[in-house]
Amino acid sequence: MSKRTVYYIEGDGIGPEVWGPTRPIINAALDKAYGGAKTLDWQELLAGEKAFKATGEYLPQATLDTLKTADLAMKGPLQTPVGKGFRSLNVTIRQTFDLYACIRPIKYFKGIESPVKRPDLVDIVVFRENTEDVYAGIEWSSNSPEAKRVIDFLVDEMGAKIDPTAGIGIKPITPAGSKRLVRRALDFALEQNRESVTLVHKGNIMKYTEGGFRQWGYDLAADDYAGRVVKEGEEADGKVVINDRIADAMFQELLMRPEKYSVLATTNLNGDYLSDALAAQVGGLGLSPGVNMGDTLAFYEATHGTAPTIAGKDMANPGSLILSGAMMLEHIGCGEAADLVRNAVEKALADKKVTIDLSSQIGGATTVGCKEFGEIILANL
Ligand code: NAI
């Protein structure tokens, strides 16, 4: 019998409600698939409001210490406390544990209303670099002494032309950071028999950052994946094809020819836009799962926020967290249980008894609460 420990953070707002059905559904799927031979040991960690009430800290050291030893964790949404001096807990967790790959699979669920004609053609996994780019947090406001100093340096010593009132932001992108992200995408494509990996970048304009990302991706494929990965235009013969697209063209491609794309590997800001746009394209923002991964820790999470206006009202859709749980099952080699979870969600949507965010998107649907929606999915297992 195998037992894996999963650390979980309930989260703020609708967090406790969406967790309500999630653990029973994941446990039941494992039980059904393996008859007790594979189980999970769920261990709660404190973060957010619940942690603040218990310890006076939003992200207690004990939580960080435990996560240092963990390889598997799941979280509900965490509120970013409003006011100066508070960093987003999500960003702190990502940076502390170097969770450099944000992975979001986007696929259509039958019956959901979508803004495009053929949402069913979308079956794409986005690998977004999570630690670099303009998200590095290196910026100075317009007219600040720091911005002025940087501008003076750039004008006087580097010959740049910049308006002295400009706000300044820095966009660092490294070969190592790019390569470890692209490596994840290539490994995934090879493991899952995916046709292609597309490097998405804006290298025509930002040559040494976005263009660097593209080049380092190709270098990695040539150096470490020779014989298994070929470039677009070469004979594929069952191998994974690596190609690249400029980000603005990619948005058009995903709307017009999504079936041509399978795995995207991209920089932080592009990935942020692309993953939300693709999720909206299939009508599934509320159902969209995700994971942030480092070399040791994989942290699965609902991709939505704390939805404060509906918190405590039994209205939240638990689908995103439940489907993130399915991703986790797949990751730990429990693909059969993952399929059971996805099929149970799919059946609940087909039966049209869904939470309010979805009932407004599905013709003829009946609205049920978060709890009942969870019970329906559990019964479908
Ligand atoms: P949000 O995702 O909480 O809400 C956006 C809209 O979607 C709202 O209308 C909300 O009611 C609805 N919604 C979200 N999740 C839903 C669900 N599961 N079922 C039904 N409806 C749902 O985004 P917002 O309002 O920008 O952020 C609220 C708080 O959440 C902020 O403090 C923000 O920092 C935090 N946040 C946390 C994230 C995380 O922990 N990964 C991600 C995004 C936001």
XYZ file of C-alpha atoms and ligand atoms in Angstrom:
425
model
C 0.000 0.000 0.000
C 1.313 3.470 -0.781
C 0.470 6.599 1.160
C 1.500 10.123 0.108
C 1.368 13.161 2.375
C -0.388 16.215 0.949
C -0.100 19.474 2.870
C -3.079 21.733 2.339
C -3.974 25.346 3.015
C -7.682 25.999 3.275
C -7.460 29.620 2.114
C -9.591 32.709 2.679
C -13.050 33.761 1.502
C -14.631 30.848 -0.371
C -11.566 28.679 0.422
C -13.211 26.590 3.190
C -16.344 26.080 1.052
C -14.493 24.854 -2.053
C -12.373 22.565 0.131
C -15.579 21.059 1.602
C -16.215 18.624 -1.276
C -12.668 18.472 -2.652
C -10.973 16.074 -0.228
C -13.872 13.573 -0.108
C -13.968 13.502 -3.927
C -10.199 12.952 -4.304
C -10.188 10.288 -1.581
C -13.208 8.532 -3.105
C -11.623 8.507 -6.577
C -8.440 6.925 -5.166
C -10.484 4.359 -3.291
C -12.543 3.498 -6.356
C -9.495 3.232 -8.616
C -7.163 1.300 -6.283
C -9.380 -0.177 -3.550
C -7.325 1.295 -0.696
C -3.913 0.434 -2.166
C -3.094 4.116 -2.768
C -4.140 6.725 -0.218
C -3.385 10.297 0.805
C -2.506 11.619 4.238
C -3.917 15.179 4.343
C -2.105 17.535 6.713
C -3.387 21.063 7.198
C -1.018 24.060 7.225
C -2.053 27.507 8.381
C -1.904 30.557 6.118
C -4.038 33.647 5.514
C -6.780 34.858 7.871
C -7.034 31.512 9.687
C -3.313 31.679 10.470
C -3.538 35.317 11.517
C -6.298 34.520 14.005
C -4.363 31.603 15.472
C -0.808 32.997 15.462
C -0.860 36.729 14.631
C 0.954 36.022 11.346
C -0.472 35.540 7.847
C 2.253 33.130 6.809
C 3.671 31.514 9.971
C 7.245 30.253 10.027
C 5.964 26.772 10.974
C 4.074 26.619 7.660
C 7.164 27.662 5.721
C 9.348 25.175 7.617
C 6.993 22.293 6.847
C 6.712 23.250 3.176
C 10.525 23.163 2.957
C 10.318 19.414 3.525
C 7.250 18.811 1.332
C 6.903 17.615 -2.232
C 3.111 17.831 -2.534
C 0.737 20.591 -1.441
C -2.615 22.114 -2.365
C -4.138 25.459 -1.551
C -7.359 27.400 -1.720
C -7.225 31.115 -2.624
C -5.412 33.492 -0.298
C -6.463 37.079 0.095
C -3.792 39.727 -0.309
C -4.241 41.950 2.771
C -4.894 45.503 1.602
C -2.460 48.226 2.641
C 1.172 49.055 2.294
C 3.760 46.653 3.603
C 1.778 43.476 2.778
C 3.198 41.260 0.107
C 0.932 38.822 -1.667
C 1.121 35.509 0.183
C 0.875 33.703 -3.139
C 3.899 35.527 -4.521
C 5.817 34.962 -1.264
C 5.138 31.219 -1.431
C 6.151 31.062 -5.103
C 9.386 32.942 -4.476
C 10.318 31.210 -1.201
C 10.040 27.762 -2.755
C 11.227 28.780 -6.215
C 8.059 27.442 -7.844
C 9.257 28.475 -11.267
C 6.736 26.737 -13.516
C 3.073 27.658 -13.506
C 1.266 24.924 -15.419
C -2.336 25.266 -16.558
C -4.068 22.682 -18.764
C -6.969 24.164 -20.731
C -9.579 21.943 -22.257
C -13.236 22.365 -23.101
C -16.006 20.828 -21.009
C -19.067 19.912 -23.091
C -22.156 22.043 -22.543
C -20.406 25.167 -21.243
C -21.168 28.312 -23.188
C -18.105 29.709 -24.915
C -17.505 32.941 -26.853
C -16.038 30.991 -29.817
C -17.589 28.541 -32.286
C -15.298 25.553 -31.700
C -14.061 25.601 -28.098
C -13.736 21.812 -28.330
C -10.625 22.277 -30.491
C -8.707 23.645 -27.493
C -6.550 21.075 -25.679
C -3.534 23.079 -24.620
C -1.196 23.069 -21.623
C 0.457 26.406 -20.801
C 3.870 26.408 -19.068
C 4.432 29.916 -17.739
C 7.757 30.988 -16.241
C 6.912 32.186 -12.748
C 9.927 33.963 -11.256
C 11.452 36.377 -13.793
C 10.373 39.045 -16.263
C 8.615 42.252 -15.168
C 7.286 40.298 -12.156
C 10.707 40.455 -10.517
C 9.381 43.517 -8.665
C 12.283 45.800 -9.661
C 10.585 49.113 -10.390
C 10.571 52.757 -9.356
C 7.787 55.293 -9.634
C 7.816 58.353 -11.863
C 9.871 61.253 -10.456
C 11.227 59.194 -7.527
C 14.905 59.767 -6.653
C 15.595 56.122 -7.563
C 13.975 56.421 -11.006
C 15.883 59.663 -11.611
C 19.163 57.977 -10.673
C 18.556 55.078 -13.036
C 17.508 57.456 -15.816
C 20.606 59.614 -15.291
C 22.793 56.534 -15.532
C 21.069 55.324 -18.695
C 21.215 58.732 -20.352
C 24.716 59.768 -19.255
C 26.543 56.475 -19.435
C 24.561 54.310 -21.834
C 23.451 56.944 -24.345
C 19.753 56.126 -23.911
C 16.967 58.602 -24.613
C 14.386 58.567 -21.795
C 11.930 61.162 -20.573
C 13.129 62.274 -17.081
C 9.609 61.768 -15.654
C 9.331 58.113 -16.713
C 8.450 55.365 -14.269
C 11.020 52.578 -14.577
C 10.623 48.788 -14.501
C 13.283 46.141 -15.103
C 12.708 42.929 -17.070
C 15.333 40.322 -16.199
C 15.199 37.034 -18.143
C 18.022 34.529 -17.780
C 19.256 31.546 -19.808
C 19.003 29.282 -16.727
C 15.484 30.471 -15.825
C 14.272 30.054 -19.396
C 15.870 26.668 -19.909
C 14.481 25.060 -16.747
C 10.962 26.132 -17.774
C 11.324 24.913 -21.361
C 12.814 21.647 -20.062
C 9.628 21.025 -18.047
C 7.483 21.659 -21.105
C 9.588 19.361 -23.320
C 9.638 16.582 -20.705
C 5.877 16.863 -20.339
C 5.339 16.727 -24.117
C 7.556 13.642 -24.390
C 5.908 11.863 -21.453
C 2.379 12.644 -22.609
C 2.983 12.035 -26.325
C 2.089 15.596 -27.196
C 2.828 16.729 -30.757
C 4.564 20.042 -30.198
C 6.007 22.626 -27.834
C 5.627 26.252 -28.933
C 7.911 28.930 -27.485
C 5.805 32.087 -27.201
C 7.758 35.336 -27.001
C 7.920 38.954 -28.129
C 11.505 38.660 -29.319
C 10.977 40.847 -32.374
C 10.790 43.851 -30.028
C 12.565 42.759 -26.815
C 15.495 40.996 -28.412
C 17.682 40.223 -25.406
C 14.923 39.162 -22.975
C 12.030 37.662 -24.964
C 14.323 36.910 -27.912
C 16.771 35.359 -25.454
C 14.026 33.104 -24.107
C 13.306 31.847 -27.636
C 16.976 31.212 -28.431
C 17.738 29.480 -25.117
C 14.691 27.258 -25.636
C 15.990 26.151 -29.038
C 19.534 25.724 -27.636
C 18.226 23.439 -24.911
C 16.251 21.351 -27.412
C 19.337 20.980 -29.631
C 21.758 20.223 -26.782
C 19.698 17.937 -24.541
C 16.859 16.563 -26.666
C 18.566 15.679 -29.955
C 16.835 12.684 -31.549
C 13.674 13.202 -29.498
C 12.692 16.746 -30.439
C 12.901 18.285 -33.932
C 12.427 21.805 -35.217
C 9.389 22.824 -37.246
C 9.963 21.966 -40.907
C 12.126 18.916 -40.126
C 10.762 15.376 -40.520
C 8.730 14.819 -37.296
C 8.384 11.031 -37.540
C 6.631 10.752 -34.145
C 9.050 13.131 -32.420
C 8.002 16.263 -30.535
C 8.199 19.374 -32.730
C 9.570 22.564 -31.184
C 8.528 25.820 -32.836
C 8.034 29.433 -31.826
C 5.448 32.156 -32.292
C 5.392 35.863 -31.535
C 2.957 36.552 -28.697
C 0.529 38.833 -30.545
C 0.270 36.398 -33.461
C -0.233 33.604 -30.943
C -3.398 35.207 -29.595
C -4.818 35.147 -33.140
C -3.657 31.600 -33.734
C -5.303 30.360 -30.547
C -8.617 31.864 -31.624
C -8.431 30.722 -35.246
C -6.403 27.494 -35.230
C -6.171 26.193 -31.630
C -5.986 22.586 -32.854
C -2.481 23.281 -34.196
C -1.102 23.897 -30.696
C -0.550 21.508 -27.834
C 1.996 22.750 -25.262
C 3.048 26.390 -24.881
C 6.195 27.474 -23.032
C 6.393 31.169 -22.359
C 7.661 34.026 -20.252
C 5.857 35.313 -17.173
C 3.746 38.172 -18.536
C 2.825 36.433 -21.802
C 1.842 33.359 -19.804
C -0.335 35.371 -17.473
C -2.356 36.800 -20.367
C -2.406 33.635 -22.458
C -3.584 31.258 -19.749
C -6.507 33.461 -18.721
C -7.460 34.197 -22.342
C -7.440 30.493 -23.205
C -9.454 29.588 -20.111
C -12.028 32.247 -21.061
C -12.055 30.926 -24.646
C -13.398 27.582 -23.404
C -15.796 29.348 -21.005
C -14.027 27.736 -18.111
C -12.355 30.376 -15.932
C -14.222 28.978 -12.915
C -13.203 25.411 -13.759
C -9.588 26.057 -14.582
C -7.003 24.094 -12.547
C -3.343 24.890 -12.041
C -0.083 24.065 -10.316
C 3.047 25.986 -9.409
C 6.063 23.684 -9.507
C 9.649 23.877 -8.404
C 12.256 21.124 -8.510
C 10.946 19.531 -5.315
C 7.581 21.038 -4.396
C 4.433 20.878 -6.554
C 1.775 23.243 -5.213
C -1.689 22.711 -6.719
C -4.206 25.527 -6.465
C -7.559 26.915 -7.456
C -6.733 29.566 -10.045
C -9.491 31.955 -8.905
C -9.355 34.332 -5.921
C -11.243 34.462 -2.627
C -14.496 35.802 -4.197
C -15.325 37.835 -1.056
C -18.809 38.857 -2.233
C -20.077 35.268 -2.298
C -17.997 33.871 0.589
C -20.026 32.030 3.219
C -23.112 31.888 0.964
C -22.718 28.344 -0.405
C -22.539 29.755 -3.944
C -18.907 29.076 -4.914
C -17.947 26.651 -7.652
C -15.472 24.096 -6.228
C -14.533 22.853 -9.745
C -11.176 24.582 -10.014
C -9.836 23.072 -6.783
C -11.321 19.637 -7.528
C -9.739 19.599 -11.008
C -6.426 20.783 -9.521
C -6.725 17.714 -7.304
C -7.116 15.604 -10.461
C -3.895 17.144 -11.829
C -2.152 16.207 -8.605
C -3.404 12.609 -8.837
C -2.007 12.392 -12.367
C 1.343 13.796 -11.185
C 1.727 11.127 -8.485
C 0.967 8.299 -10.879
C -2.737 7.922 -10.102
C -4.007 8.695 -13.613
C -6.984 6.335 -13.295
C -8.257 8.230 -10.245
C -7.642 11.542 -12.034
C -9.787 10.359 -14.974
C -12.558 9.329 -12.566
C -12.594 12.843 -11.053
C -12.657 14.557 -14.461
C -15.406 12.265 -15.739
C -17.479 12.906 -12.599
C -17.172 16.686 -13.125
C -18.013 16.284 -16.822
C -21.127 14.272 -15.972
C -22.260 16.888 -13.436
C -22.007 19.542 -16.154
C -23.866 17.331 -18.651
C -26.657 16.793 -16.094
C -26.957 20.598 -15.819
C -27.194 20.839 -12.020
C -24.427 23.320 -11.342
C -23.343 26.344 -9.273
C -24.621 29.754 -10.252
C -21.536 30.880 -12.176
C -22.014 27.886 -14.489
C -25.826 27.784 -14.633
C -25.740 31.202 -16.257
C -23.485 29.658 -18.949
C -25.413 26.434 -19.572
C -28.827 26.616 -21.234
C -31.627 24.985 -19.191
C -29.417 24.430 -16.135
C -30.592 24.297 -12.514
C -28.614 26.210 -9.881
C -27.358 24.263 -6.870
C -25.106 25.347 -3.987
C -21.411 24.546 -3.598
C -22.181 21.712 -1.181
C -24.799 20.071 -3.392
C -22.639 20.441 -6.517
C -19.897 18.610 -4.621
C -22.332 15.881 -3.581
C -23.434 15.428 -7.201
C -19.814 15.041 -8.353
C -19.134 12.599 -5.509
C -22.217 10.551 -6.429
C -21.053 10.476 -10.076
C -17.882 8.692 -9.005
P -11.745 36.517 -7.649
O -11.276 35.365 -8.485
O -11.852 36.284 -6.188
O -13.186 36.995 -8.181
C -13.454 37.391 -9.530
C -14.936 37.092 -9.844
O -15.113 35.681 -10.022
C -15.907 37.487 -8.739
O -17.120 37.878 -9.350
C -16.126 36.209 -7.960
O -17.351 36.152 -7.276
C -16.042 35.163 -9.062
N -15.507 33.874 -8.601
C -14.204 33.599 -8.309
N -14.065 32.324 -7.937
C -15.298 31.777 -8.002
C -15.792 30.476 -7.741
N -14.992 29.476 -7.342
N -17.121 30.259 -7.900
C -17.941 31.241 -8.317
N -17.529 32.487 -8.587
C -16.222 32.756 -8.435
O -10.758 37.736 -7.959
P -10.613 39.151 -7.232
O -11.945 39.677 -6.830
O -9.763 39.943 -8.124
O -9.748 38.881 -5.913
C -10.265 38.711 -4.601
C -9.120 38.351 -3.659
O -8.537 37.105 -4.053
C -7.971 39.362 -3.616
O -7.549 39.519 -2.269
C -6.874 38.710 -4.428
O -5.594 39.106 -3.998
C -7.122 37.245 -4.139
N -6.639 36.348 -5.204
C -5.987 35.219 -4.829
C -5.555 34.295 -5.773
C -4.869 33.052 -5.299
O -4.832 32.786 -4.116
N -4.316 32.254 -6.201
C -5.772 34.515 -7.211
C -6.524 35.717 -7.513
C -6.931 36.600 -6.536
